[in-house]
Amino acid sequence: MLQVYLVRHGETEWNVARRIQGQSDSMLTQAGEHQAYLVAARVRQLGITHIFTSDLGRTRQTADIIAAACAECPVILEPDLRELNMGVLEERMIDSLSLEEEGWRKQLIDGTEGGRIPNGESMSELAVRMNRVLYRCLDLPQGSRPLLVSHGIALGCLLSTLLGLPAWAERRLRLRNCSLSRIDYQQSPWLAPGWVVETAGDVAHLDAPALDELQR
């Protein structure tokens, strides 16, 4: 059985400011760095052999902290793990959006098939590249235990599709900053063969509440 661990990056300056990040970037806050150290302490005991991370700065910062705790486990940059491209709304403050713009944003979370922000990416396109990285994990050497460091919408989309939902399904998974999830590839007499979600959004290792994308 292959176990794959998933970590969302630590809190960023734009998370706190309620600014849309997408594939733009923002540095971790002091709290975000602290979260990364806490999740690193937890995964240090898991025997991680490979760390694949989105090449955006906030995920790279988080992955480097985790790697230092995991006997300098190699960090592999993987652009397919990037956050959803939010098009013309990237870098905008949530509270500044017009009704039309907020409608574009809501299409990404309310189950609108084919929804996308102008010049952005659909959830279906996001699902293709996220699953592409996951399935490449099956080619790793026997005994590998990879960890993927990515983003809230991206990881939520991946987990939803593994549960059999369409990529554009209503978002129902809360993945807070530096939450830890685990998925297994296995054959079971009681579960569908293939990928199984073991845990999603675990924050037991954190010592203070962590933010969801919009929750305060």
PDB file of C-alpha atoms in Angstrom:
ATOM      1  CA  MET A   1       0.000   0.000   0.000  1.00  0.00           C
ATOM      2  CA  LEU A   2       1.300   3.428  -0.971  1.00  0.00           C
ATOM      3  CA  GLN A   3       0.660   6.242   1.518  1.00  0.00           C
ATOM      4  CA  VAL A   4       0.740   9.807   0.205  1.00  0.00           C
ATOM      5  CA  TYR A   5       0.594  12.778   2.573  1.00  0.00           C
ATOM      6  CA  LEU A   6      -0.786  16.197   1.621  1.00  0.00           C
ATOM      7  CA  VAL A   7       0.039  19.519   3.314  1.00  0.00           C
ATOM      8  CA  ARG A   8      -1.407  22.927   2.612  1.00  0.00           C
ATOM      9  CA  HIS A   9       1.085  25.804   2.928  1.00  0.00           C
ATOM     10  CA  GLY A  10       1.275  27.969   6.041  1.00  0.00           C
ATOM     11  CA  GLU A  11      -0.642  31.172   6.566  1.00  0.00           C
ATOM     12  CA  THR A  12       0.383  34.017   4.259  1.00  0.00           C
ATOM     13  CA  GLU A  13       0.166  37.785   4.399  1.00  0.00           C
ATOM     14  CA  TRP A  14      -2.551  37.722   1.754  1.00  0.00           C
ATOM     15  CA  ASN A  15      -4.556  35.050   3.608  1.00  0.00           C
ATOM     16  CA  VAL A  16      -4.749  37.468   6.536  1.00  0.00           C
ATOM     17  CA  ALA A  17      -5.526  40.453   4.302  1.00  0.00           C
ATOM     18  CA  ARG A  18      -8.265  38.544   2.413  1.00  0.00           C
ATOM     19  CA  ARG A  19      -6.466  39.106  -0.881  1.00  0.00           C
ATOM     20  CA  ILE A  20      -6.908  36.570  -3.708  1.00  0.00           C
ATOM     21  CA  GLN A  21      -3.630  34.730  -4.346  1.00  0.00           C
ATOM     22  CA  GLY A  22      -4.158  32.097  -7.027  1.00  0.00           C
ATOM     23  CA  GLN A  23      -0.822  31.726  -8.793  1.00  0.00           C
ATOM     24  CA  SER A  24       0.401  35.109  -7.565  1.00  0.00           C
ATOM     25  CA  ASP A  25       2.456  34.945  -4.411  1.00  0.00           C
ATOM     26  CA  SER A  26       2.653  36.165  -0.855  1.00  0.00           C
ATOM     27  CA  MET A  27       5.140  35.409   1.905  1.00  0.00           C
ATOM     28  CA  LEU A  28       4.319  33.339   4.957  1.00  0.00           C
ATOM     29  CA  THR A  29       3.455  35.318   8.048  1.00  0.00           C
ATOM     30  CA  GLN A  30       5.287  34.653  11.308  1.00  0.00           C
ATOM     31  CA  ALA A  31       2.294  32.514  12.291  1.00  0.00           C
ATOM     32  CA  GLY A  32       2.543  30.677   8.960  1.00  0.00           C
ATOM     33  CA  GLU A  33       6.197  29.812   9.564  1.00  0.00           C
ATOM     34  CA  HIS A  34       5.288  28.569  13.035  1.00  0.00           C
ATOM     35  CA  GLN A  35       2.564  26.366  11.529  1.00  0.00           C
ATOM     36  CA  ALA A  36       5.084  24.938   9.085  1.00  0.00           C
ATOM     37  CA  TYR A  37       7.446  24.021  11.927  1.00  0.00           C
ATOM     38  CA  LEU A  38       4.584  22.314  13.770  1.00  0.00           C
ATOM     39  CA  VAL A  39       3.493  20.214  10.802  1.00  0.00           C
ATOM     40  CA  ALA A  40       7.171  19.422  10.125  1.00  0.00           C
ATOM     41  CA  ALA A  41       7.542  18.072  13.659  1.00  0.00           C
ATOM     42  CA  ARG A  42       4.565  15.826  13.075  1.00  0.00           C
ATOM     43  CA  VAL A  43       5.577  14.420   9.690  1.00  0.00           C
ATOM     44  CA  ARG A  44       9.165  13.874  10.829  1.00  0.00           C
ATOM     45  CA  GLN A  45       7.979  10.595  12.355  1.00  0.00           C
ATOM     46  CA  LEU A  46       6.225   9.391   9.191  1.00  0.00           C
ATOM     47  CA  GLY A  47       9.213   8.223   7.164  1.00  0.00           C
ATOM     48  CA  ILE A  48       8.737  10.698   4.312  1.00  0.00           C
ATOM     49  CA  THR A  49      11.041   9.863   1.391  1.00  0.00           C
ATOM     50  CA  HIS A  50      10.103  12.481  -1.216  1.00  0.00           C
ATOM     51  CA  ILE A  51       8.673  15.998  -0.953  1.00  0.00           C
ATOM     52  CA  PHE A  52       6.946  17.374  -4.035  1.00  0.00           C
ATOM     53  CA  THR A  53       5.918  21.013  -3.825  1.00  0.00           C
ATOM     54  CA  SER A  54       4.219  23.647  -5.891  1.00  0.00           C
ATOM     55  CA  ASP A  55       6.866  26.035  -7.173  1.00  0.00           C
ATOM     56  CA  LEU A  56       5.136  29.090  -5.687  1.00  0.00           C
ATOM     57  CA  GLY A  57       6.968  30.837  -2.857  1.00  0.00           C
ATOM     58  CA  ARG A  58       4.522  30.085  -0.046  1.00  0.00           C
ATOM     59  CA  THR A  59       4.605  26.353  -0.697  1.00  0.00           C
ATOM     60  CA  ARG A  60       8.365  26.321  -1.194  1.00  0.00           C
ATOM     61  CA  GLN A  61       8.868  28.041   2.152  1.00  0.00           C
ATOM     62  CA  THR A  62       6.633  25.465   3.830  1.00  0.00           C
ATOM     63  CA  ALA A  63       8.295  22.529   2.041  1.00  0.00           C
ATOM     64  CA  ASP A  64      11.812  23.686   2.963  1.00  0.00           C
ATOM     65  CA  ILE A  65      10.891  23.794   6.641  1.00  0.00           C
ATOM     66  CA  ILE A  66       9.415  20.300   6.431  1.00  0.00           C
ATOM     67  CA  ALA A  67      12.431  18.971   4.530  1.00  0.00           C
ATOM     68  CA  ALA A  68      14.836  20.246   7.187  1.00  0.00           C
ATOM     69  CA  ALA A  69      12.939  18.203   9.772  1.00  0.00           C
ATOM     70  CA  CYS A  70      12.919  15.088   7.596  1.00  0.00           C
ATOM     71  CA  ALA A  71      16.672  14.471   7.419  1.00  0.00           C
ATOM     72  CA  GLU A  72      16.994  16.898   4.499  1.00  0.00           C
ATOM     73  CA  CYS A  73      14.556  14.900   2.386  1.00  0.00           C
ATOM     74  CA  PRO A  74      14.854  16.129  -1.233  1.00  0.00           C
ATOM     75  CA  VAL A  75      12.399  18.813  -2.336  1.00  0.00           C
ATOM     76  CA  ILE A  76      11.185  18.482  -5.923  1.00  0.00           C
ATOM     77  CA  LEU A  77       9.504  21.500  -7.541  1.00  0.00           C
ATOM     78  CA  GLU A  78       6.295  20.504  -9.308  1.00  0.00           C
ATOM     79  CA  PRO A  79       4.417  23.301 -11.137  1.00  0.00           C
ATOM     80  CA  ASP A  80       1.371  21.035 -11.551  1.00  0.00           C
ATOM     81  CA  LEU A  81       0.786  21.419  -7.784  1.00  0.00           C
ATOM     82  CA  ARG A  82       0.170  25.165  -8.138  1.00  0.00           C
ATOM     83  CA  GLU A  83      -3.032  26.767  -6.918  1.00  0.00           C
ATOM     84  CA  LEU A  84      -5.925  27.365  -9.286  1.00  0.00           C
ATOM     85  CA  ASN A  85      -5.223  30.209 -11.689  1.00  0.00           C
ATOM     86  CA  MET A  86      -7.666  32.918 -10.584  1.00  0.00           C
ATOM     87  CA  GLY A  87      -7.244  35.021 -13.727  1.00  0.00           C
ATOM     88  CA  VAL A  88      -8.199  38.686 -13.570  1.00  0.00           C
ATOM     89  CA  LEU A  89      -9.088  38.465  -9.870  1.00  0.00           C
ATOM     90  CA  GLU A  90      -5.583  37.601  -8.679  1.00  0.00           C
ATOM     91  CA  GLU A  91      -4.164  40.154  -6.215  1.00  0.00           C
ATOM     92  CA  ARG A  92      -7.650  41.645  -5.636  1.00  0.00           C
ATOM     93  CA  MET A  93      -9.101  42.166  -2.170  1.00  0.00           C
ATOM     94  CA  ILE A  94     -12.157  39.969  -1.588  1.00  0.00           C
ATOM     95  CA  ASP A  95     -14.166  42.901  -0.257  1.00  0.00           C
ATOM     96  CA  SER A  96     -13.437  44.985  -3.374  1.00  0.00           C
ATOM     97  CA  LEU A  97     -15.110  42.637  -5.868  1.00  0.00           C
ATOM     98  CA  SER A  98     -18.130  43.806  -7.830  1.00  0.00           C
ATOM     99  CA  LEU A  99     -21.272  41.640  -7.898  1.00  0.00           C
ATOM    100  CA  GLU A 100     -20.231  40.302 -11.312  1.00  0.00           C
ATOM    101  CA  GLU A 101     -16.703  39.530 -10.136  1.00  0.00           C
ATOM    102  CA  GLU A 102     -17.972  37.847  -6.978  1.00  0.00           C
ATOM    103  CA  GLY A 103     -20.221  35.756  -9.231  1.00  0.00           C
ATOM    104  CA  TRP A 104     -17.171  34.578 -11.170  1.00  0.00           C
ATOM    105  CA  ARG A 105     -15.448  33.626  -7.922  1.00  0.00           C
ATOM    106  CA  LYS A 106     -18.502  31.807  -6.552  1.00  0.00           C
ATOM    107  CA  GLN A 107     -18.665  29.629  -9.692  1.00  0.00           C
ATOM    108  CA  LEU A 108     -15.493  27.912  -8.472  1.00  0.00           C
ATOM    109  CA  ILE A 109     -17.118  26.719  -5.241  1.00  0.00           C
ATOM    110  CA  ASP A 110     -20.874  26.391  -5.834  1.00  0.00           C
ATOM    111  CA  GLY A 111     -20.958  23.470  -8.264  1.00  0.00           C
ATOM    112  CA  THR A 112     -21.129  25.405 -11.535  1.00  0.00           C
ATOM    113  CA  GLU A 113     -19.870  23.082 -14.259  1.00  0.00           C
ATOM    114  CA  GLY A 114     -17.285  24.835 -16.442  1.00  0.00           C
ATOM    115  CA  GLY A 115     -17.089  27.841 -14.123  1.00  0.00           C
ATOM    116  CA  ARG A 116     -13.953  29.954 -14.371  1.00  0.00           C
ATOM    117  CA  ILE A 117     -12.732  33.480 -13.780  1.00  0.00           C
ATOM    118  CA  PRO A 118     -11.823  35.335 -17.004  1.00  0.00           C
ATOM    119  CA  ASN A 119      -8.235  34.501 -18.021  1.00  0.00           C
ATOM    120  CA  GLY A 120      -8.223  31.836 -15.299  1.00  0.00           C
ATOM    121  CA  GLU A 121      -8.516  28.088 -15.018  1.00  0.00           C
ATOM    122  CA  SER A 122     -11.482  25.754 -14.571  1.00  0.00           C
ATOM    123  CA  MET A 123     -11.701  23.249 -11.738  1.00  0.00           C
ATOM    124  CA  SER A 124     -11.603  20.445 -14.318  1.00  0.00           C
ATOM    125  CA  GLU A 125      -8.269  21.702 -15.645  1.00  0.00           C
ATOM    126  CA  LEU A 126      -6.981  21.938 -12.091  1.00  0.00           C
ATOM    127  CA  ALA A 127      -8.078  18.362 -11.356  1.00  0.00           C
ATOM    128  CA  VAL A 128      -6.222  17.004 -14.390  1.00  0.00           C
ATOM    129  CA  ARG A 129      -2.858  18.384 -13.323  1.00  0.00           C
ATOM    130  CA  MET A 130      -3.278  17.560  -9.625  1.00  0.00           C
ATOM    131  CA  ASN A 131      -4.196  13.957 -10.395  1.00  0.00           C
ATOM    132  CA  ARG A 132      -1.299  13.777 -12.846  1.00  0.00           C
ATOM    133  CA  VAL A 133       1.152  14.429  -9.997  1.00  0.00           C
ATOM    134  CA  LEU A 134      -0.586  11.959  -7.701  1.00  0.00           C
ATOM    135  CA  TYR A 135      -0.527   9.119 -10.203  1.00  0.00           C
ATOM    136  CA  ARG A 136       3.163   9.718 -10.865  1.00  0.00           C
ATOM    137  CA  CYS A 137       3.699   8.764  -7.232  1.00  0.00           C
ATOM    138  CA  LEU A 138       2.816   5.206  -8.224  1.00  0.00           C
ATOM    139  CA  ASP A 139       6.076   5.082 -10.208  1.00  0.00           C
ATOM    140  CA  LEU A 140       8.229   5.791  -7.147  1.00  0.00           C
ATOM    141  CA  PRO A 141      10.395   2.964  -5.762  1.00  0.00           C
ATOM    142  CA  GLN A 142       8.769   0.374  -3.530  1.00  0.00           C
ATOM    143  CA  GLY A 143       8.572   1.609   0.052  1.00  0.00           C
ATOM    144  CA  SER A 144       8.392   5.290  -0.874  1.00  0.00           C
ATOM    145  CA  ARG A 145       6.261   7.621   1.213  1.00  0.00           C
ATOM    146  CA  PRO A 146       5.813  10.926  -0.624  1.00  0.00           C
ATOM    147  CA  LEU A 147       4.451  14.216   0.687  1.00  0.00           C
ATOM    148  CA  LEU A 148       2.827  16.819  -1.570  1.00  0.00           C
ATOM    149  CA  VAL A 149       2.813  20.483  -0.505  1.00  0.00           C
ATOM    150  CA  SER A 150       0.140  22.463  -2.303  1.00  0.00           C
ATOM    151  CA  HIS A 151      -2.777  24.870  -1.841  1.00  0.00           C
ATOM    152  CA  GLY A 152      -6.295  24.924  -0.425  1.00  0.00           C
ATOM    153  CA  ILE A 153      -8.404  24.873  -3.584  1.00  0.00           C
ATOM    154  CA  ALA A 154      -5.975  22.561  -5.376  1.00  0.00           C
ATOM    155  CA  LEU A 155      -5.869  19.960  -2.602  1.00  0.00           C
ATOM    156  CA  GLY A 156      -9.613  20.171  -2.037  1.00  0.00           C
ATOM    157  CA  CYS A 157     -10.210  19.537  -5.730  1.00  0.00           C
ATOM    158  CA  LEU A 158      -7.866  16.541  -5.676  1.00  0.00           C
ATOM    159  CA  LEU A 159      -9.526  14.953  -2.646  1.00  0.00           C
ATOM    160  CA  SER A 160     -13.011  15.552  -4.021  1.00  0.00           C
ATOM    161  CA  THR A 161     -12.230  13.819  -7.295  1.00  0.00           C
ATOM    162  CA  LEU A 162     -10.751  10.834  -5.418  1.00  0.00           C
ATOM    163  CA  LEU A 163     -14.087  10.549  -3.615  1.00  0.00           C
ATOM    164  CA  GLY A 164     -15.803  10.272  -6.991  1.00  0.00           C
ATOM    165  CA  LEU A 165     -17.144  13.819  -7.184  1.00  0.00           C
ATOM    166  CA  PRO A 166     -16.788  15.924 -10.318  1.00  0.00           C
ATOM    167  CA  ALA A 167     -14.004  18.489 -10.169  1.00  0.00           C
ATOM    168  CA  TRP A 168     -16.562  21.306 -10.138  1.00  0.00           C
ATOM    169  CA  ALA A 169     -18.638  19.866  -7.284  1.00  0.00           C
ATOM    170  CA  GLU A 170     -19.606  22.162  -4.421  1.00  0.00           C
ATOM    171  CA  ARG A 171     -16.632  22.633  -2.111  1.00  0.00           C
ATOM    172  CA  ARG A 172     -17.276  20.754   1.143  1.00  0.00           C
ATOM    173  CA  LEU A 173     -13.773  20.082   2.485  1.00  0.00           C
ATOM    174  CA  ARG A 174     -12.122  22.587   4.825  1.00  0.00           C
ATOM    175  CA  LEU A 175      -8.341  22.432   4.492  1.00  0.00           C
ATOM    176  CA  ARG A 176      -6.790  24.968   6.828  1.00  0.00           C
ATOM    177  CA  ASN A 177      -3.247  26.329   6.614  1.00  0.00           C
ATOM    178  CA  CYS A 178      -0.718  23.550   7.315  1.00  0.00           C
ATOM    179  CA  SER A 179      -3.437  20.924   7.647  1.00  0.00           C
ATOM    180  CA  LEU A 180      -2.325  17.342   7.025  1.00  0.00           C
ATOM    181  CA  SER A 181      -4.218  14.820   4.882  1.00  0.00           C
ATOM    182  CA  ARG A 182      -3.412  11.261   3.860  1.00  0.00           C
ATOM    183  CA  ILE A 183      -4.502   9.141   0.909  1.00  0.00           C
ATOM    184  CA  ASP A 184      -3.644   5.488   0.289  1.00  0.00           C
ATOM    185  CA  TYR A 185      -3.455   3.429  -2.874  1.00  0.00           C
ATOM    186  CA  GLN A 186      -4.689  -0.030  -1.957  1.00  0.00           C
ATOM    187  CA  GLN A 187      -6.798  -3.061  -2.744  1.00  0.00           C
ATOM    188  CA  SER A 188      -9.507  -3.694  -0.140  1.00  0.00           C
ATOM    189  CA  PRO A 189     -12.416  -6.155   0.032  1.00  0.00           C
ATOM    190  CA  TRP A 190     -14.632  -3.409   1.486  1.00  0.00           C
ATOM    191  CA  LEU A 191     -13.524  -0.288  -0.419  1.00  0.00           C
ATOM    192  CA  ALA A 192     -13.256   0.520  -4.091  1.00  0.00           C
ATOM    193  CA  PRO A 193      -9.790  -0.392  -5.410  1.00  0.00           C
ATOM    194  CA  GLY A 194      -7.328   2.423  -5.904  1.00  0.00           C
ATOM    195  CA  TRP A 195      -7.101   5.690  -3.990  1.00  0.00           C
ATOM    196  CA  VAL A 196      -8.740   5.888  -0.559  1.00  0.00           C
ATOM    197  CA  VAL A 197      -8.975   9.011   1.606  1.00  0.00           C
ATOM    198  CA  GLU A 198      -7.688   8.124   5.081  1.00  0.00           C
ATOM    199  CA  THR A 199      -7.744  11.629   6.637  1.00  0.00           C
ATOM    200  CA  ALA A 200      -8.476  15.133   5.366  1.00  0.00           C
ATOM    201  CA  GLY A 201      -7.618  18.487   6.910  1.00  0.00           C
ATOM    202  CA  ASP A 202      -6.145  17.223  10.204  1.00  0.00           C
ATOM    203  CA  VAL A 203      -4.860  20.123  12.331  1.00  0.00           C
ATOM    204  CA  ALA A 204      -4.255  18.253  15.624  1.00  0.00           C
ATOM    205  CA  HIS A 205      -0.581  19.296  15.476  1.00  0.00           C
ATOM    206  CA  LEU A 206      -1.345  23.038  15.461  1.00  0.00           C
ATOM    207  CA  ASP A 207      -1.443  25.006  18.707  1.00  0.00           C
ATOM    208  CA  ALA A 208      -3.742  27.818  17.533  1.00  0.00           C
ATOM    209  CA  PRO A 209      -6.698  28.116  15.140  1.00  0.00           C
ATOM    210  CA  ALA A 210      -5.691  28.169  11.469  1.00  0.00           C
ATOM    211  CA  LEU A 211      -7.470  30.072   8.734  1.00  0.00           C
ATOM    212  CA  ASP A 212      -9.616  28.666   5.991  1.00  0.00           C
ATOM    213  CA  GLU A 213      -9.574  30.689   2.750  1.00  0.00           C
ATOM    214  CA  LEU A 214     -12.295  33.079   3.914  1.00  0.00           C
ATOM    215  CA  GLN A 215     -13.116  32.019   7.457  1.00  0.00           C
ATOM    216  CA  ARG A 216     -12.336  34.306  10.365  1.00  0.00           C
TER     217      ARG A 216
END
